Amino acid sequence: METISRTKVVDAFDAALYGKKINVKGWVRTRRGNKHVNFIALNDGSTIKNIQIVVDLEKFDEDFLRPVTTGACLSVTGTLVESQGKGQQAEIQADAIEIYGGADPTVYPLQKKGHTLEFLREIAHLRPRTNTFGAVLRIRHNMAYAIHKYFNDRGYFYLNTPLITASDCEGAGAMFQVTTLDMNKLPRTEEGAIDYTQDFFGKQASLTVSGQLEGELGAMALGAIYTFGPTFRAENSNTPRHLAEFWMVEPEVAFNEIKENMDLAEDFLKYLIQYALDHCKDDLEFLCEMYDKDLIDRLKFIVENDFVRLPYTEGVKILEESGHKFEYPVYWGADLQSEHERYLVEEHFKKPVILTDYPKEIKAFYMKLNEDGKTVRAMDVLFPKIGEIIGGSQREENYDKLMERIEELHIPMKDMWWYLDTRRFGSAPHSGFGLGFERLVLFVTGMTNIRDVIPFPRTPKNAEF
Ligand code: 4AD
Ligand code: MG
């Protein structure tokens, strides 16, 4: 038989192909029918839509079709016709079927529909084959592409910052160590400390929590850069919004002050959400229908409304005066919890909020000190359902002030000399922020647990797949 090159299912719903012979390949979602005809719903991952294969049992032997069960992989050649059944735009009348691989129905875990998300987390190796994870992963891809497109179109350069580092950018001490030392036979100094000079890098090294410090070096040379890569945090927070391995997008721009930084964050988020509305319609409609009826309206609302911009001090006042009972106390100087952030966004303003000018004690060493000597030019973007989606700031560009902060916080100078050099040679105002990529995907898909928007989540006690 002649071989026909494969058509992706996403391209098969095309009236121009009606009456033509095509080949599709994919995985069986369902098979049903009677003694005369069978209907196979085939999905190849290119779209949420299945294509219906019509199998005339006069042409195919029952025994041959026996392995065609949910999960099996097939190659099907036949004529594409406009579908008679409602809901289907096109179907294939099969002439030839090749069975690539069966999926024993007594053991294949994705037999029926309606598995819980919790159960699917236990089979993370197979869950991409469900409608939900297909939709989430396609949207995730589209968001990654849109991030590169946004920055490329605006003259930003993609800078690859190291994953292995000797410095703790956020100063939170929540780093995973990288070592080749033998854990059972650690070399010791005379004082009894571990002798890291004998380790692979000749010093203690870790996985990075952020590409920002190196990103700043790039911005002070190329003008505007962004990073987009994995970051690692060993914080033991088992929440629906934290991962131990997550992806972060970090633009850094020379000459931008806090105002331009906020403008960039707002424009960037709106662009990404609009991109999803424009390019992920089928998947969003599916998620909207299955999980969250307000999803598409919520996305449109973000694009159409200005974000509120509010100093931390005023935010705390609103929370104190709200009369709302919070689990964690709120007072000036407190690090806001997700419940506080969500109260401001969901109850009080009913809009995204950019909170600025936080007390210096609860923010990282590199943020620019305000005239009041108490607050820094930080900016957190707070979103409905998510809380903090972006964290950023204008950076302290003054050598002496930065040095003072480094000393106050006892940050080891041996790790920081190269960073300080940007303030010694041609220093300038500059700003940037970090967008948690999974928090973005969480917001755009309407999912509620961050473990469900990354293919292989890394969380405390979980690194199976
Ligand atoms: O607020 P963070 O800690 O900021 C930084 O790391 C800065 N260096 C960024 C910068 O200015 N270039 O993290 C930035 C964002 C958060 O707003 C949040 O969206 C996300 O990263 N994030 C996490 N996402 C998932 N799991 C975690 N454990 C996260 N920690 C932070
Ligand atoms: Mg933060």
Coordinates of C-alpha atoms and ligand atoms in Angstrom, one line a residue:
M1 CA 0.0 0.0 0.0
E2 CA 1.2 3.5 -0.7
T3 CA 2.5 5.3 2.3
I4 CA 1.0 8.7 3.2
S5 CA 2.9 11.1 5.3
R6 CA 1.3 11.7 8.7
T7 CA -1.2 14.5 9.4
K8 CA -1.3 15.9 12.9
V9 CA -4.8 15.7 14.3
V10 CA -4.8 19.5 14.9
D11 CA -4.4 19.9 11.1
A12 CA -7.0 17.3 10.2
F13 CA -10.0 19.4 11.1
D14 CA -9.8 21.1 7.7
A15 CA -12.6 21.1 5.2
A16 CA -10.0 21.3 2.4
L17 CA -9.0 17.8 3.2
Y18 CA -12.5 16.3 3.1
G19 CA -12.6 13.3 0.7
K20 CA -8.8 12.9 0.8
K21 CA -6.9 10.0 2.2
I22 CA -4.8 10.9 5.2
N23 CA -2.8 9.1 7.9
V24 CA -2.9 10.0 11.6
K25 CA -1.1 8.4 14.5
G26 CA -2.0 8.7 18.2
W27 CA -3.3 7.1 21.3
V28 CA -6.7 5.6 21.8
R29 CA -8.9 7.5 24.2
T30 CA -12.0 5.4 23.9
R31 CA -13.4 2.7 21.7
R32 CA -17.0 1.9 21.5
G33 CA -19.5 0.5 18.9
N34 CA -21.5 -2.5 17.9
K35 CA -21.2 -5.6 15.7
H36 CA -21.1 -3.6 12.5
V37 CA -19.1 -0.5 13.3
N38 CA -16.6 0.7 15.9
F39 CA -15.7 4.3 16.8
I40 CA -12.2 5.0 18.1
A41 CA -11.4 8.4 19.6
L42 CA -7.8 9.1 18.8
N43 CA -5.6 11.8 20.4
D44 CA -2.1 12.7 19.3
G45 CA -1.4 15.5 21.7
S46 CA -1.4 18.2 19.1
T47 CA -4.8 19.4 20.2
I48 CA -7.3 18.7 23.0
K49 CA -9.6 17.4 20.3
N50 CA -9.8 13.7 19.4
I51 CA -10.4 12.6 15.9
Q52 CA -13.0 9.9 15.4
I53 CA -12.0 6.8 13.5
V54 CA -14.8 4.9 12.0
V55 CA -14.0 1.2 11.7
D56 CA -16.3 -0.9 9.5
L57 CA -16.2 -4.4 10.9
E58 CA -16.6 -5.9 7.5
K59 CA -13.1 -4.7 6.7
F60 CA -11.4 -5.5 10.0
D61 CA -11.2 -8.7 12.0
E62 CA -12.4 -8.7 15.6
D63 CA -9.2 -10.6 16.7
F64 CA -7.0 -8.0 15.0
L65 CA -8.9 -5.2 16.8
R66 CA -8.8 -6.8 20.3
P67 CA -5.6 -4.9 21.4
V68 CA -7.2 -1.6 20.4
T69 CA -8.1 -0.5 23.9
T70 CA -7.8 2.8 25.8
G71 CA -4.1 3.8 25.8
A72 CA -3.0 1.8 22.8
C73 CA -1.1 3.5 20.0
L74 CA -2.2 3.3 16.4
S75 CA -1.4 4.5 12.9
V76 CA -4.6 4.9 10.9
T77 CA -5.0 5.6 7.2
G78 CA -8.4 6.4 5.7
T79 CA -10.6 8.9 4.1
L80 CA -11.3 12.1 5.9
V81 CA -15.0 13.0 5.8
E82 CA -17.2 15.6 7.3
S83 CA -18.7 14.0 10.4
Q84 CA -22.4 13.2 10.7
G85 CA -22.4 13.0 14.5
K86 CA -22.8 16.3 16.3
G87 CA -19.7 17.9 18.0
Q88 CA -17.3 16.2 15.6
Q89 CA -16.3 18.2 12.6
A90 CA -14.4 15.5 10.8
E91 CA -13.8 11.8 11.0
I92 CA -11.7 9.2 9.3
Q93 CA -13.2 6.1 7.6
A94 CA -10.4 3.6 8.2
D95 CA -8.8 1.6 5.4
A96 CA -5.8 0.4 7.3
I97 CA -4.8 0.3 10.9
E98 CA -1.4 -0.5 12.3
I99 CA -1.2 -1.2 16.0
Y100 CA 2.1 0.2 17.3
G101 CA 1.6 -0.8 21.0
G102 CA -1.2 -2.2 23.1
A103 CA -2.1 -1.1 26.7
D104 CA -3.3 -4.1 28.7
P105 CA -6.7 -2.9 30.1
T106 CA -6.2 -5.0 33.2
V107 CA -3.2 -2.8 34.2
Y108 CA -3.3 0.4 32.3
P109 CA -4.1 3.1 34.9
L110 CA -5.9 5.6 32.7
Q111 CA -8.8 3.4 31.9
K112 CA -11.7 5.6 32.8
K113 CA -12.2 9.3 32.9
G114 CA -12.5 11.5 36.0
H115 CA -9.4 10.5 37.9
T116 CA -8.6 12.9 40.7
L117 CA -5.7 15.3 40.3
E118 CA -4.2 13.7 43.4
F119 CA -4.3 10.2 41.9
L120 CA -2.8 11.6 38.6
R121 CA 0.2 13.0 40.6
E122 CA 1.0 9.5 41.6
I123 CA 1.3 8.6 37.9
A124 CA 3.0 11.7 36.7
H125 CA 4.7 9.6 34.0
L126 CA 1.4 8.9 32.3
R127 CA -0.7 12.0 33.2
P128 CA 0.4 14.0 30.1
R129 CA -2.0 11.6 28.3
T130 CA -5.0 13.1 30.0
N131 CA -7.0 16.0 28.6
T132 CA -6.2 18.1 31.6
F133 CA -2.5 17.7 31.5
G134 CA -2.4 17.9 27.7
A135 CA -4.1 21.3 28.0
V136 CA -1.9 22.5 30.8
L137 CA 1.3 21.4 29.1
R138 CA 0.3 23.0 25.8
I139 CA -0.5 26.3 27.6
R140 CA 2.8 26.0 29.5
H141 CA 4.6 25.8 26.2
N142 CA 2.8 28.7 24.7
M143 CA 3.6 30.8 27.7
A144 CA 7.3 29.9 27.4
Y145 CA 7.3 30.9 23.8
A146 CA 5.4 34.2 24.5
I147 CA 8.0 35.1 27.1
H148 CA 10.8 34.8 24.6
K149 CA 8.8 36.6 22.0
Y150 CA 7.9 39.5 24.3
F151 CA 11.5 40.2 25.2
N152 CA 13.0 39.5 21.8
D153 CA 10.5 41.9 20.1
R154 CA 11.6 44.6 22.6
G155 CA 15.3 44.2 22.2
Y156 CA 16.1 42.3 25.4
F157 CA 18.9 39.7 25.2
Y158 CA 18.4 36.2 26.7
L159 CA 21.2 35.7 29.1
N160 CA 22.1 32.2 30.5
T161 CA 23.1 32.5 34.1
P162 CA 24.8 29.6 36.0
L163 CA 22.8 27.0 37.8
I164 CA 25.7 26.1 40.0
T165 CA 26.8 29.0 42.2
A166 CA 28.7 30.0 45.3
S167 CA 26.5 32.9 46.3
D168 CA 23.0 33.0 47.9
C169 CA 21.1 35.7 46.0
E170 CA 18.1 35.9 48.2
G171 CA 20.1 35.3 51.4
A172 CA 17.5 32.9 52.7
G173 CA 20.0 30.0 53.1
A174 CA 17.6 27.6 51.4
M175 CA 20.1 26.2 49.0
F176 CA 20.8 22.6 47.7
Q177 CA 24.5 21.9 48.0
V178 CA 26.4 20.5 45.0
T179 CA 29.4 18.4 45.9
T180 CA 31.4 15.4 44.7
L181 CA 32.9 14.8 48.2
D182 CA 32.3 11.3 49.6
M183 CA 29.7 11.8 52.3
N184 CA 31.0 8.9 54.2
K185 CA 34.6 10.2 54.2
L186 CA 34.5 14.0 54.4
P187 CA 37.9 15.7 54.3
R188 CA 38.5 17.8 57.4
T189 CA 40.6 20.9 58.1
E190 CA 42.8 21.0 61.2
E191 CA 39.9 22.8 63.0
G192 CA 37.6 19.9 62.1
A193 CA 35.5 21.8 59.5
I194 CA 34.7 20.2 56.1
D195 CA 37.6 21.0 53.8
Y196 CA 35.9 22.3 50.7
T197 CA 39.2 23.1 49.0
Q198 CA 39.1 19.4 48.2
D199 CA 35.6 19.6 46.6
F200 CA 35.0 19.8 42.9
F201 CA 34.9 23.6 42.7
G202 CA 37.5 24.1 45.4
K203 CA 34.8 25.8 47.5
Q204 CA 31.3 25.2 48.8
A205 CA 28.8 25.3 45.9
S206 CA 25.0 25.1 45.5
L207 CA 22.2 25.2 43.0
T208 CA 21.1 28.8 42.3
V209 CA 18.0 30.3 43.9
S210 CA 17.9 33.1 41.3
G211 CA 19.8 34.3 38.3
Q212 CA 19.5 37.9 39.3
L213 CA 23.1 38.7 40.5
E214 CA 24.6 37.5 37.2
G215 CA 21.6 39.1 35.4
E216 CA 22.6 42.4 36.8
L217 CA 26.1 42.0 35.3
G218 CA 24.5 41.4 31.9
A219 CA 22.2 44.4 32.2
M220 CA 25.1 46.6 33.0
A221 CA 26.7 45.6 29.7
L222 CA 23.9 44.8 27.3
G223 CA 21.3 47.3 28.6
A224 CA 18.4 44.9 28.9
I225 CA 18.5 41.2 29.5
Y226 CA 16.3 38.4 30.7
T227 CA 17.0 35.0 32.1
F228 CA 14.6 32.1 31.9
G229 CA 15.7 28.9 33.6
P230 CA 15.3 26.6 36.5
T231 CA 15.9 27.7 40.1
F232 CA 16.1 25.6 43.2
R233 CA 15.0 26.3 46.8
A234 CA 15.3 23.9 49.6
E235 CA 12.7 25.6 51.7
N236 CA 10.5 23.0 53.4
S237 CA 7.2 24.6 52.4
N238 CA 4.7 22.1 51.4
T239 CA 2.1 24.5 49.9
P240 CA 0.1 24.5 46.7
R241 CA 2.3 27.4 45.5
H242 CA 5.9 26.2 46.3
L243 CA 8.2 23.9 44.4
A244 CA 11.8 22.9 45.2
E245 CA 12.6 23.2 41.5
F246 CA 10.8 25.9 39.6
W247 CA 11.4 28.1 36.6
M248 CA 11.9 31.8 36.9
V249 CA 11.9 34.6 34.3
E250 CA 14.1 37.5 35.4
P251 CA 14.4 40.7 33.3
E252 CA 17.0 43.2 34.4
V253 CA 17.2 46.6 32.8
A254 CA 19.9 49.3 33.1
F255 CA 18.5 52.9 33.7
N256 CA 15.0 51.6 34.7
E257 CA 13.8 52.9 38.1
I258 CA 11.0 51.4 40.2
K259 CA 8.2 53.1 38.1
E260 CA 9.5 51.7 34.8
N261 CA 10.0 48.3 36.5
M262 CA 6.3 48.3 37.5
D263 CA 5.2 49.4 34.1
L264 CA 7.3 46.5 32.6
A265 CA 5.8 43.9 35.0
E266 CA 2.2 45.0 34.3
D267 CA 2.7 45.2 30.5
F268 CA 4.5 41.8 30.5
L269 CA 1.8 40.0 32.5
K270 CA -1.0 41.5 30.4
Y271 CA 0.8 40.5 27.2
L272 CA 1.2 36.9 28.4
I273 CA -2.4 36.5 29.4
Q274 CA -3.6 38.1 26.2
Y275 CA -1.3 35.7 24.3
A276 CA -3.0 32.7 26.1
L277 CA -6.4 34.1 25.2
D278 CA -5.4 34.4 21.6
H279 CA -3.5 31.2 21.1
C280 CA -4.8 28.6 23.6
K281 CA -8.6 29.0 23.1
D282 CA -9.5 25.3 22.9
D283 CA -7.5 24.3 26.0
L284 CA -8.7 27.3 28.0
E285 CA -12.3 26.5 27.1
F286 CA -11.8 22.9 28.2
L287 CA -10.2 24.0 31.6
C288 CA -12.9 26.6 32.0
E289 CA -15.7 24.0 31.6
M290 CA -14.0 21.3 33.6
Y291 CA -12.5 23.2 36.6
D292 CA -13.2 26.8 36.8
K293 CA -16.2 28.6 35.1
D294 CA -14.7 32.0 35.8
L295 CA -11.3 31.3 34.3
I296 CA -11.6 33.1 30.9
D297 CA -13.5 36.1 32.4
R298 CA -10.8 36.4 35.1
L299 CA -8.0 36.4 32.4
K300 CA -9.9 39.1 30.4
F301 CA -10.4 41.1 33.5
I302 CA -6.6 41.2 34.2
V303 CA -5.9 42.4 30.6
E304 CA -8.6 45.1 30.7
N305 CA -7.9 46.7 34.1
D306 CA -5.0 48.8 35.6
F307 CA -3.2 47.2 38.5
V308 CA -3.4 49.0 41.8
R309 CA 0.0 50.4 43.0
L310 CA 0.3 50.8 46.7
P311 CA 3.0 51.3 49.3
Y312 CA 3.4 48.4 51.8
T313 CA 2.7 50.9 54.7
E314 CA -0.7 51.7 53.3
G315 CA -1.4 48.0 52.6
V316 CA -0.7 47.1 56.2
K317 CA -3.0 49.9 57.3
I318 CA -5.9 48.5 55.1
L319 CA -5.3 45.0 56.6
E320 CA -5.2 46.3 60.2
E321 CA -8.4 48.3 59.7
S322 CA -10.2 45.5 57.8
G323 CA -11.6 43.8 60.9
H324 CA -10.8 40.5 59.1
K325 CA -9.5 37.7 61.3
F326 CA -6.1 36.5 59.8
E327 CA -4.3 33.3 60.9
Y328 CA -1.0 35.3 61.0
P329 CA -0.9 38.7 62.7
V330 CA -0.4 41.7 60.6
Y331 CA 1.6 44.8 61.7
W332 CA 4.1 47.2 60.2
G333 CA 7.3 45.1 59.7
A334 CA 5.5 41.8 59.2
D335 CA 6.3 39.7 56.1
L336 CA 2.9 39.4 54.5
Q337 CA 1.4 35.9 54.2
S338 CA -0.5 34.7 51.3
E339 CA -3.8 35.3 53.2
H340 CA -2.9 39.0 53.6
E341 CA -1.9 39.4 49.9
R342 CA -5.1 37.7 48.8
Y343 CA -7.3 39.8 51.1
L344 CA -5.9 43.0 49.5
V345 CA -6.4 41.6 45.9
E346 CA -9.6 39.5 46.2
E347 CA -11.6 41.3 48.9
H348 CA -10.4 44.9 49.1
F349 CA -9.3 46.1 45.6
K350 CA -10.7 43.2 43.6
K351 CA -7.8 43.8 41.2
P352 CA -4.1 42.9 40.9
V353 CA -2.0 44.9 43.3
I354 CA 1.7 46.0 43.1
L355 CA 2.9 46.5 46.6
T356 CA 6.0 48.7 47.0
D357 CA 8.4 50.1 49.5
Y358 CA 8.6 47.2 52.0
P359 CA 10.6 47.4 55.2
K360 CA 14.2 46.7 54.5
E361 CA 14.4 44.0 57.1
I362 CA 12.1 41.6 55.3
K363 CA 13.7 42.1 51.8
A364 CA 17.0 41.0 50.2
F365 CA 20.2 43.0 50.6
Y366 CA 20.4 44.3 47.1
M367 CA 17.3 46.5 47.1
K368 CA 17.7 50.3 46.9
L369 CA 17.2 52.1 50.2
N370 CA 14.6 54.8 50.2
E371 CA 15.2 58.3 51.7
D372 CA 13.3 57.3 54.9
G373 CA 16.2 54.8 55.7
K374 CA 13.6 52.2 56.6
T375 CA 12.0 51.0 53.4
V376 CA 13.4 49.7 50.2
R377 CA 12.3 50.0 46.6
A378 CA 10.8 46.6 46.4
M379 CA 7.8 45.7 44.3
D380 CA 5.7 42.5 44.6
V381 CA 2.9 41.9 42.1
L382 CA 0.0 40.2 43.9
F383 CA -2.6 38.3 41.9
P384 CA -6.0 36.8 42.6
K385 CA -5.9 33.1 43.6
I386 CA -2.1 33.2 43.6
G387 CA -0.8 35.9 45.9
E388 CA 2.8 36.9 44.9
I389 CA 3.4 36.2 41.2
I390 CA 6.3 38.6 40.8
G391 CA 9.0 39.8 43.2
G392 CA 11.4 42.6 42.1
S393 CA 13.0 45.9 42.9
Q394 CA 15.2 48.8 42.0
R395 CA 18.7 47.8 42.9
E396 CA 21.0 49.6 45.2
E397 CA 23.6 51.1 42.8
N398 CA 25.6 53.0 45.5
Y399 CA 28.7 51.1 46.5
D400 CA 28.9 52.4 50.1
K401 CA 25.2 51.8 50.9
L402 CA 25.3 48.3 49.3
M403 CA 28.5 47.5 51.3
E404 CA 26.8 48.7 54.5
R405 CA 23.9 46.3 53.9
I406 CA 26.2 43.4 53.1
E407 CA 28.1 44.0 56.3
E408 CA 24.9 44.4 58.4
L409 CA 23.6 41.1 57.1
H410 CA 27.1 39.3 57.5
I411 CA 27.1 38.2 53.9
P412 CA 30.5 36.7 53.2
M413 CA 32.5 39.2 51.1
K414 CA 34.5 36.5 49.4
D415 CA 31.3 35.5 47.6
M416 CA 30.3 39.1 46.6
W417 CA 33.4 40.9 45.3
W418 CA 32.4 40.4 41.6
Y419 CA 28.9 41.7 42.2
L420 CA 30.2 44.8 44.0
D421 CA 32.5 45.5 41.0
T422 CA 29.4 46.6 39.0
R423 CA 29.0 49.4 41.6
R424 CA 32.7 50.2 41.4
F425 CA 32.9 50.5 37.6
G426 CA 30.3 52.5 35.8
S427 CA 27.4 52.0 38.2
A428 CA 24.0 53.2 37.2
P429 CA 20.4 52.9 38.4
H430 CA 18.8 49.6 37.3
S431 CA 15.9 47.4 38.1
G432 CA 14.4 44.0 37.5
F433 CA 12.1 41.3 38.8
G434 CA 11.5 37.6 38.9
L435 CA 8.3 36.0 37.6
G436 CA 7.6 32.5 39.0
F437 CA 6.8 30.7 35.7
E438 CA 4.7 28.0 37.4
R439 CA 2.7 30.6 39.3
L440 CA 2.0 32.2 35.9
V441 CA 0.9 28.9 34.5
L442 CA -1.2 28.3 37.6
F443 CA -3.0 31.5 37.1
V444 CA -3.5 31.1 33.3
T445 CA -4.8 27.5 33.6
G446 CA -6.9 28.1 36.7
M447 CA -5.3 25.0 38.3
T448 CA -5.0 25.3 42.1
N449 CA -1.9 23.2 42.9
I450 CA 1.5 24.1 41.5
R451 CA 2.3 20.4 41.3
D452 CA -0.2 20.2 38.4
V453 CA 1.4 22.8 36.1
I454 CA 5.0 21.4 35.9
P455 CA 5.5 18.0 34.2
F456 CA 7.6 16.5 37.0
P457 CA 7.2 18.4 40.3
R458 CA 10.0 18.4 42.8
T459 CA 8.7 19.0 46.4
P460 CA 9.8 17.8 49.8
K461 CA 10.0 13.9 49.8
N462 CA 9.0 13.7 46.2
A463 CA 11.4 13.2 43.3
E464 CA 10.1 9.9 41.9
F465 CA 9.5 10.7 38.2
Ligands
4AD1 O1 10.5 37.0 45.2 P1 11.6 36.1 44.7 O2 12.3 35.3 45.8 O3 12.6 37.0 44.0 C1 13.8 36.7 43.5 O4 14.3 35.6 43.5 C2 14.5 37.9 42.9 N1 16.0 37.6 42.8 C3 13.9 38.2 41.5 C4 14.5 39.4 40.8 O5 14.3 40.5 41.3 N2 15.2 39.1 39.7 O6 11.1 35.1 43.6 C5 10.5 35.6 42.4 C6 9.3 34.8 42.1 C7 8.2 34.9 43.2 O7 7.4 36.1 43.1 C8 7.3 33.7 42.9 O8 6.5 33.9 41.8 C9 8.4 32.7 42.4 O9 9.5 33.4 42.0 N3 8.8 31.8 43.5 C10 8.4 30.5 43.5 N4 7.7 29.7 42.7 C11 7.5 28.4 43.0 N5 8.1 27.8 44.1 C12 8.8 28.5 44.9 N6 9.4 27.9 46.0 C13 9.0 29.9 44.7 N7 9.7 30.9 45.3 C14 9.6 32.0 44.5
MG2 MG 9.4 37.4 46.8

